[in-house]
C-alpha positions as a LaTeX table, in Angstrom:
\begin{tabular}{lrrr}
\hline
Residue & $x$ (\AA) & $y$ (\AA) & $z$ (\AA) \\
\hline
Unk1 & 133.51 & 8.33 & $-38.37$ \\
Unk2 & 135.12 & 11.65 & $-39.25$ \\
Unk3 & 138.37 & 9.80 & $-39.86$ \\
Unk4 & 136.51 & 7.66 & $-42.37$ \\
Unk5 & 135.13 & 10.75 & $-44.08$ \\
Unk6 & 138.64 & 12.25 & $-44.24$ \\
Unk7 & 139.79 & 8.94 & $-45.67$ \\
Unk8 & 137.23 & 9.32 & $-48.44$ \\
Unk9 & 138.56 & 12.77 & $-49.24$ \\
Unk10 & 142.21 & 11.70 & $-49.19$ \\
Unk11 & 141.34 & 8.59 & $-51.17$ \\
Unk12 & 140.02 & 10.76 & $-53.99$ \\
Unk13 & 143.05 & 13.01 & $-53.85$ \\
Unk14 & 145.45 & 10.04 & $-53.86$ \\
Unk15 & 144.18 & 8.86 & $-57.22$ \\
Unk16 & 144.62 & 12.35 & $-58.64$ \\
Unk17 & 141.00 & 12.93 & $-59.62$ \\
Unk18 & 139.50 & 16.33 & $-60.25$ \\
Unk19 & 135.87 & 15.89 & $-59.21$ \\
Unk20 & 133.46 & 18.68 & $-60.10$ \\
Unk21 & 130.05 & 18.45 & $-58.47$ \\
Unk22 & 127.38 & 21.14 & $-59.04$ \\
Unk23 & 126.78 & 23.47 & $-56.13$ \\
Unk24 & 123.27 & 22.16 & $-55.52$ \\
Unk25 & 124.50 & 18.54 & $-55.55$ \\
Unk26 & 127.39 & 19.36 & $-53.20$ \\
Unk27 & 124.99 & 21.13 & $-50.89$ \\
Unk28 & 122.74 & 18.07 & $-50.86$ \\
Unk29 & 125.70 & 15.79 & $-50.12$ \\
Unk30 & 126.95 & 17.95 & $-47.26$ \\
Unk31 & 123.50 & 18.29 & $-45.79$ \\
Unk32 & 122.89 & 14.54 & $-46.05$ \\
Unk33 & 126.25 & 13.80 & $-44.38$ \\
Unk34 & 125.29 & 16.23 & $-41.61$ \\
Unk35 & 122.03 & 14.31 & $-41.12$ \\
Unk36 & 123.95 & 11.03 & $-40.86$ \\
Unk37 & 126.26 & 12.62 & $-38.27$ \\
Unk38 & 123.30 & 13.84 & $-36.24$ \\
Unk39 & 121.68 & 10.40 & $-36.23$ \\
Unk40 & 124.95 & 8.81 & $-35.18$ \\
Unk41 & 125.33 & 11.24 & $-32.31$ \\
Unk42 & 121.77 & 10.70 & $-31.14$ \\
Unk43 & 121.76 & 6.93 & $-31.06$ \\
Unk44 & 125.50 & 6.44 & $-30.35$ \\
Unk45 & 126.07 & 4.04 & $-33.21$ \\
Unk46 & 129.33 & 5.45 & $-34.50$ \\
Unk47 & 130.83 & 2.08 & $-35.22$ \\
Unk48 & 127.93 & 0.84 & $-37.36$ \\
Unk49 & 127.64 & 3.99 & $-39.43$ \\
Unk50 & 131.40 & 4.33 & $-39.76$ \\
Unk51 & 131.54 & 0.74 & $-40.95$ \\
Unk52 & 128.98 & 1.50 & $-43.64$ \\
Unk53 & 130.94 & 4.54 & $-44.83$ \\
Unk54 & 134.46 & 3.07 & $-44.56$ \\
Unk55 & 134.18 & 0.72 & $-47.58$ \\
Unk56 & 133.94 & 3.77 & $-49.85$ \\
Unk57 & 137.65 & 4.42 & $-49.23$ \\
Unk58 & 138.52 & 1.03 & $-50.70$ \\
Unk59 & 136.66 & 1.49 & $-53.97$ \\
Unk60 & 138.01 & 2.59 & $-57.31$ \\
Unk61 & 137.79 & 6.28 & $-58.29$ \\
Unk62 & 135.07 & 5.69 & $-60.89$ \\
Unk63 & 132.89 & 3.76 & $-58.46$ \\
Unk64 & 133.49 & 6.38 & $-55.78$ \\
Unk65 & 132.56 & 9.19 & $-58.17$ \\
Unk66 & 129.39 & 7.42 & $-59.31$ \\
Unk67 & 128.43 & 6.78 & $-55.70$ \\
Unk68 & 128.88 & 10.44 & $-54.78$ \\
Unk69 & 126.83 & 11.65 & $-57.74$ \\
Unk70 & 124.13 & 9.05 & $-57.07$ \\
Unk71 & 124.05 & 10.06 & $-53.40$ \\
Unk72 & 123.60 & 13.72 & $-54.34$ \\
Unk73 & 120.83 & 12.99 & $-56.83$ \\
Unk74 & 119.04 & 10.77 & $-54.30$ \\
Unk75 & 119.14 & 13.53 & $-51.71$ \\
Unk76 & 117.70 & 16.01 & $-54.22$ \\
Unk77 & 114.90 & 13.60 & $-55.16$ \\
Unk78 & 114.09 & 13.12 & $-51.48$ \\
Unk79 & 113.70 & 16.86 & $-51.04$ \\
Unk80 & 111.42 & 17.06 & $-54.07$ \\
Unk81 & 109.36 & 14.16 & $-52.74$ \\
Unk82 & 109.01 & 15.85 & $-49.37$ \\
Unk83 & 107.92 & 19.05 & $-51.06$ \\
Unk84 & 105.42 & 17.06 & $-53.10$ \\
Unk85 & 104.03 & 15.42 & $-49.97$ \\
Unk86 & 103.39 & 18.84 & $-48.47$ \\
Unk87 & 101.61 & 19.87 & $-51.65$ \\
Unk88 & 99.42 & 16.77 & $-51.53$ \\
Unk89 & 98.50 & 17.49 & $-47.92$ \\
Unk90 & 97.52 & 21.05 & $-48.78$ \\
Unk91 & 95.89 & 19.91 & $-52.01$ \\
Unk92 & 96.22 & 23.29 & $-53.75$ \\
Unk93 & 98.26 & 22.20 & $-56.76$ \\
Unk94 & 96.50 & 18.83 & $-57.07$ \\
Unk95 & 93.02 & 20.15 & $-57.76$ \\
Unk96 & 93.64 & 23.85 & $-58.36$ \\
Unk97 & 92.18 & 25.31 & $-55.18$ \\
Unk98 & 91.98 & 29.05 & $-54.79$ \\
Unk99 & 93.79 & 30.65 & $-51.82$ \\
Unk100 & 90.49 & 31.04 & $-49.99$ \\
Unk101 & 89.54 & 27.41 & $-50.56$ \\
Unk102 & 93.02 & 26.36 & $-49.49$ \\
Unk103 & 92.63 & 28.27 & $-46.24$ \\
Unk104 & 89.22 & 26.71 & $-45.59$ \\
Unk105 & 90.55 & 23.22 & $-46.29$ \\
Unk106 & 93.35 & 23.62 & $-43.76$ \\
Unk107 & 90.84 & 24.37 & $-40.99$ \\
Unk108 & 89.55 & 20.79 & $-41.10$ \\
Unk109 & 91.95 & 17.90 & $-40.44$ \\
Unk110 & 91.72 & 14.62 & $-42.31$ \\
Unk111 & 90.91 & 12.60 & $-39.20$ \\
Unk112 & 88.04 & 14.94 & $-38.32$ \\
Unk113 & 86.86 & 14.95 & $-41.93$ \\
Unk114 & 86.74 & 11.16 & $-42.12$ \\
Unk115 & 84.86 & 11.03 & $-38.81$ \\
Unk116 & 82.28 & 13.48 & $-40.17$ \\
Unk117 & 82.07 & 11.52 & $-43.40$ \\
Unk118 & 81.34 & 8.33 & $-41.46$ \\
Unk119 & 78.69 & 10.18 & $-39.47$ \\
Unk120 & 77.10 & 11.47 & $-42.68$ \\
Unk121 & 76.95 & 7.93 & $-44.07$ \\
Unk122 & 75.16 & 6.69 & $-40.96$ \\
Unk123 & 72.69 & 9.56 & $-41.16$ \\
Unk124 & 72.08 & 8.69 & $-44.82$ \\
Unk125 & 71.32 & 5.05 & $-43.95$ \\
Unk126 & 68.86 & 6.07 & $-41.24$ \\
Unk127 & 67.24 & 8.64 & $-43.54$ \\
Unk128 & 66.83 & 5.97 & $-46.23$ \\
Unk129 & 64.85 & 3.81 & $-43.81$ \\
Unk130 & 62.79 & 6.80 & $-42.68$ \\
Unk131 & 62.12 & 7.84 & $-46.28$ \\
Unk132 & 61.00 & 4.31 & $-47.14$ \\
Unk133 & 58.57 & 4.15 & $-44.21$ \\
Unk134 & 57.14 & 7.60 & $-44.94$ \\
Unk135 & 56.65 & 6.88 & $-48.65$ \\
Unk136 & 55.05 & 3.48 & $-48.03$ \\
Unk137 & 52.84 & 4.96 & $-45.31$ \\
Unk138 & 51.55 & 7.67 & $-47.64$ \\
Unk139 & 50.94 & 5.14 & $-50.40$ \\
Unk140 & 49.11 & 2.82 & $-48.00$ \\
Unk141 & 46.86 & 5.64 & $-46.77$ \\
Unk142 & 45.99 & 6.49 & $-50.37$ \\
Unk143 & 45.22 & 2.84 & $-51.23$ \\
Unk144 & 43.15 & 2.41 & $-48.05$ \\
Unk145 & 41.00 & 5.40 & $-48.97$ \\
Unk146 & 39.99 & 3.84 & $-52.29$ \\
Unk147 & 37.11 & 1.43 & $-52.78$ \\
Unk148 & 38.53 & $-1.71$ & $-54.38$ \\
Unk149 & 36.30 & $-4.09$ & $-56.30$ \\
Unk150 & 37.63 & $-7.66$ & $-55.85$ \\
Unk151 & 36.41 & $-8.55$ & $-59.33$ \\
Unk152 & 38.22 & $-5.61$ & $-60.94$ \\
Unk153 & 41.48 & $-6.21$ & $-62.80$ \\
Unk154 & 44.24 & $-3.75$ & $-63.68$ \\
Unk155 & 46.33 & $-4.61$ & $-66.75$ \\
Unk156 & 44.89 & $-8.09$ & $-66.49$ \\
Unk157 & 46.12 & $-8.52$ & $-62.89$ \\
Unk158 & 44.33 & $-8.63$ & $-59.58$ \\
Unk159 & 43.81 & $-5.15$ & $-58.10$ \\
Unk160 & 45.34 & $-6.07$ & $-54.73$ \\
Unk161 & 48.49 & $-7.33$ & $-56.47$ \\
Unk162 & 48.85 & $-4.11$ & $-58.44$ \\
Unk163 & 48.32 & $-1.91$ & $-55.38$ \\
Unk164 & 50.80 & $-3.86$ & $-53.27$ \\
Unk165 & 53.37 & $-3.65$ & $-56.06$ \\
Unk166 & 52.72 & 0.10 & $-56.32$ \\
Unk167 & 53.29 & 0.53 & $-52.57$ \\
Unk168 & 56.61 & $-1.30$ & $-52.84$ \\
Unk169 & 57.69 & 0.86 & $-55.78$ \\
Unk170 & 56.84 & 3.99 & $-53.82$ \\
Unk171 & 58.92 & 2.61 & $-50.94$ \\
Unk172 & 61.93 & 2.25 & $-53.26$ \\
Unk173 & 61.50 & 5.86 & $-54.36$ \\
Unk174 & 61.39 & 6.94 & $-50.72$ \\
Unk175 & 64.56 & 4.95 & $-50.05$ \\
Unk176 & 66.38 & 6.83 & $-52.82$ \\
Unk177 & 65.04 & 10.27 & $-51.89$ \\
Unk178 & 65.64 & 9.88 & $-48.15$ \\
Unk179 & 69.39 & 10.70 & $-48.06$ \\
Unk180 & 69.33 & 13.87 & $-50.22$ \\
Unk181 & 66.10 & 15.26 & $-48.78$ \\
Unk182 & 66.34 & 14.19 & $-45.13$ \\
Unk183 & 69.89 & 13.03 & $-44.40$ \\
Unk184 & 71.80 & 15.86 & $-46.07$ \\
Unk185 & 69.45 & 18.46 & $-44.60$ \\
Unk186 & 69.97 & 17.17 & $-41.06$ \\
Unk187 & 73.73 & 16.90 & $-41.53$ \\
Unk188 & 74.04 & 20.42 & $-42.98$ \\
Unk189 & 71.99 & 21.95 & $-40.17$ \\
Unk190 & 73.98 & 20.22 & $-37.43$ \\
Unk191 & 77.37 & 21.18 & $-38.94$ \\
Unk192 & 76.71 & 24.60 & $-40.43$ \\
Unk193 & 79.98 & 26.10 & $-39.17$ \\
Unk194 & 82.30 & 23.74 & $-41.06$ \\
Unk195 & 80.31 & 22.84 & $-44.16$ \\
Unk196 & 82.48 & 24.99 & $-46.44$ \\
Unk197 & 85.66 & 23.23 & $-45.29$ \\
Unk198 & 83.90 & 19.87 & $-45.39$ \\
Unk199 & 82.82 & 20.28 & $-49.03$ \\
Unk200 & 86.35 & 21.20 & $-50.10$ \\
Unk201 & 87.81 & 18.23 & $-48.23$ \\
Unk202 & 85.17 & 16.01 & $-49.81$ \\
Unk203 & 86.22 & 17.20 & $-53.25$ \\
Unk204 & 89.88 & 16.50 & $-52.50$ \\
Unk205 & 89.11 & 13.10 & $-51.00$ \\
Unk206 & 86.98 & 11.91 & $-53.91$ \\
Unk207 & 89.63 & 13.01 & $-56.40$ \\
Unk208 & 92.22 & 11.02 & $-54.46$ \\
Unk209 & 89.95 & 7.96 & $-54.35$ \\
Unk210 & 89.47 & 8.10 & $-58.13$ \\
Unk211 & 93.23 & 8.24 & $-58.53$ \\
Unk212 & 94.09 & 5.39 & $-56.15$ \\
Unk213 & 91.23 & 2.94 & $-56.70$ \\
Unk214 & 91.64 & $-0.24$ & $-58.71$ \\
Unk215 & 90.56 & $-1.20$ & $-62.21$ \\
Unk216 & 87.14 & $-2.80$ & $-61.72$ \\
Unk217 & 87.26 & $-4.53$ & $-65.11$ \\
Unk218 & 89.54 & $-7.23$ & $-63.66$ \\
Unk219 & 87.18 & $-8.30$ & $-60.89$ \\
Unk220 & 85.96 & $-11.88$ & $-60.53$ \\
Unk221 & 84.43 & $-14.16$ & $-57.92$ \\
Unk222 & 87.86 & $-14.71$ & $-56.38$ \\
Unk223 & 88.97 & $-11.08$ & $-56.72$ \\
Unk224 & 86.23 & $-8.70$ & $-55.50$ \\
Unk225 & 86.67 & $-4.95$ & $-55.90$ \\
Unk226 & 87.67 & $-3.34$ & $-52.55$ \\
Unk227 & 85.15 & $-0.52$ & $-51.91$ \\
Unk228 & 85.31 & 1.14 & $-55.34$ \\
Unk229 & 83.84 & 4.48 & $-54.16$ \\
Unk230 & 85.57 & 4.55 & $-50.76$ \\
Unk231 & 82.25 & 4.77 & $-48.92$ \\
Unk232 & 83.41 & 2.67 & $-45.96$ \\
Unk233 & 86.48 & 4.81 & $-45.21$ \\
Unk234 & 85.72 & 6.43 & $-41.86$ \\
Unk235 & 89.19 & 6.89 & $-40.36$ \\
Unk236 & 92.85 & 6.94 & $-41.28$ \\
Unk237 & 93.13 & 3.28 & $-40.30$ \\
Unk238 & 90.28 & 2.45 & $-42.67$ \\
Unk239 & 92.06 & 4.41 & $-45.40$ \\
Unk240 & 95.31 & 2.51 & $-44.88$ \\
Unk241 & 93.43 & $-0.77$ & $-44.93$ \\
Unk242 & 91.71 & 0.31 & $-48.14$ \\
Unk243 & 95.10 & 1.00 & $-49.75$ \\
Unk244 & 96.35 & $-2.43$ & $-48.67$ \\
Unk245 & 93.23 & $-4.06$ & $-50.11$ \\
Unk246 & 93.74 & $-2.20$ & $-53.39$ \\
Unk247 & 97.36 & $-3.36$ & $-53.59$ \\
Unk248 & 96.30 & $-6.92$ & $-52.83$ \\
Unk249 & 93.67 & $-6.71$ & $-55.58$ \\
Unk250 & 96.25 & $-5.49$ & $-58.10$ \\
Unk251 & 98.64 & $-8.26$ & $-57.14$ \\
Unk252 & 96.00 & $-10.98$ & $-57.51$ \\
Unk253 & 94.72 & $-9.50$ & $-60.76$ \\
Unk254 & 98.26 & $-9.54$ & $-62.16$ \\
Unk255 & 98.81 & $-13.15$ & $-61.09$ \\
Unk256 & 95.56 & $-14.37$ & $-62.66$ \\
Unk257 & 96.19 & $-12.72$ & $-66.03$ \\
\hline
\end{tabular}
């Protein structure tokens, strides 16, 4: 392999080229070549890697120069991408978190956050049912305490029909008020120690969902929107599946245009 690399160097010198590469690009090239050497030593695939490098000695000087410059630029872009990935994980530059918020967000991992989010959703569903039953029970007690004249009409309708409709409307109100009044209260009390970190993670997660979700204006009977608000994401596997569903939606929407 090193003979092949020396061949590349001598091949450039044989054609009499004076190649000037910026220091940062040369550093990226040397570091990338060192990574290739390390991988070759680890997996003992000298012949395969040497075979992939050897054809560079047989190319023309212009092609060889372009390949070297392209290789250096690719290595630099990879480093920038890796730095960007770290920034996304921390989330400080993405949403402008303060140092204190950044520290709180790092205390709670994404897997744990998604598990808590799934638990909160289940508590909200149960609290909706409880709120509905409580509201309808209170409305029924109030209706039962009134004396109803069978011949009496309300807005031209039978009194029993109006009262039953009123009980159902009160049940809907209880269903809507159950999660914020009962579910969130129970969840906050049972997880008081991590609520600050959880709220920051929730803010980061919702911002990411808004960025990655699909355009709902292209939906149809054959192309349903895949969980527009990300409510069903309860683990990293669910998140990956959600991304795949979003990509599938975009592909189908593009084909049916």
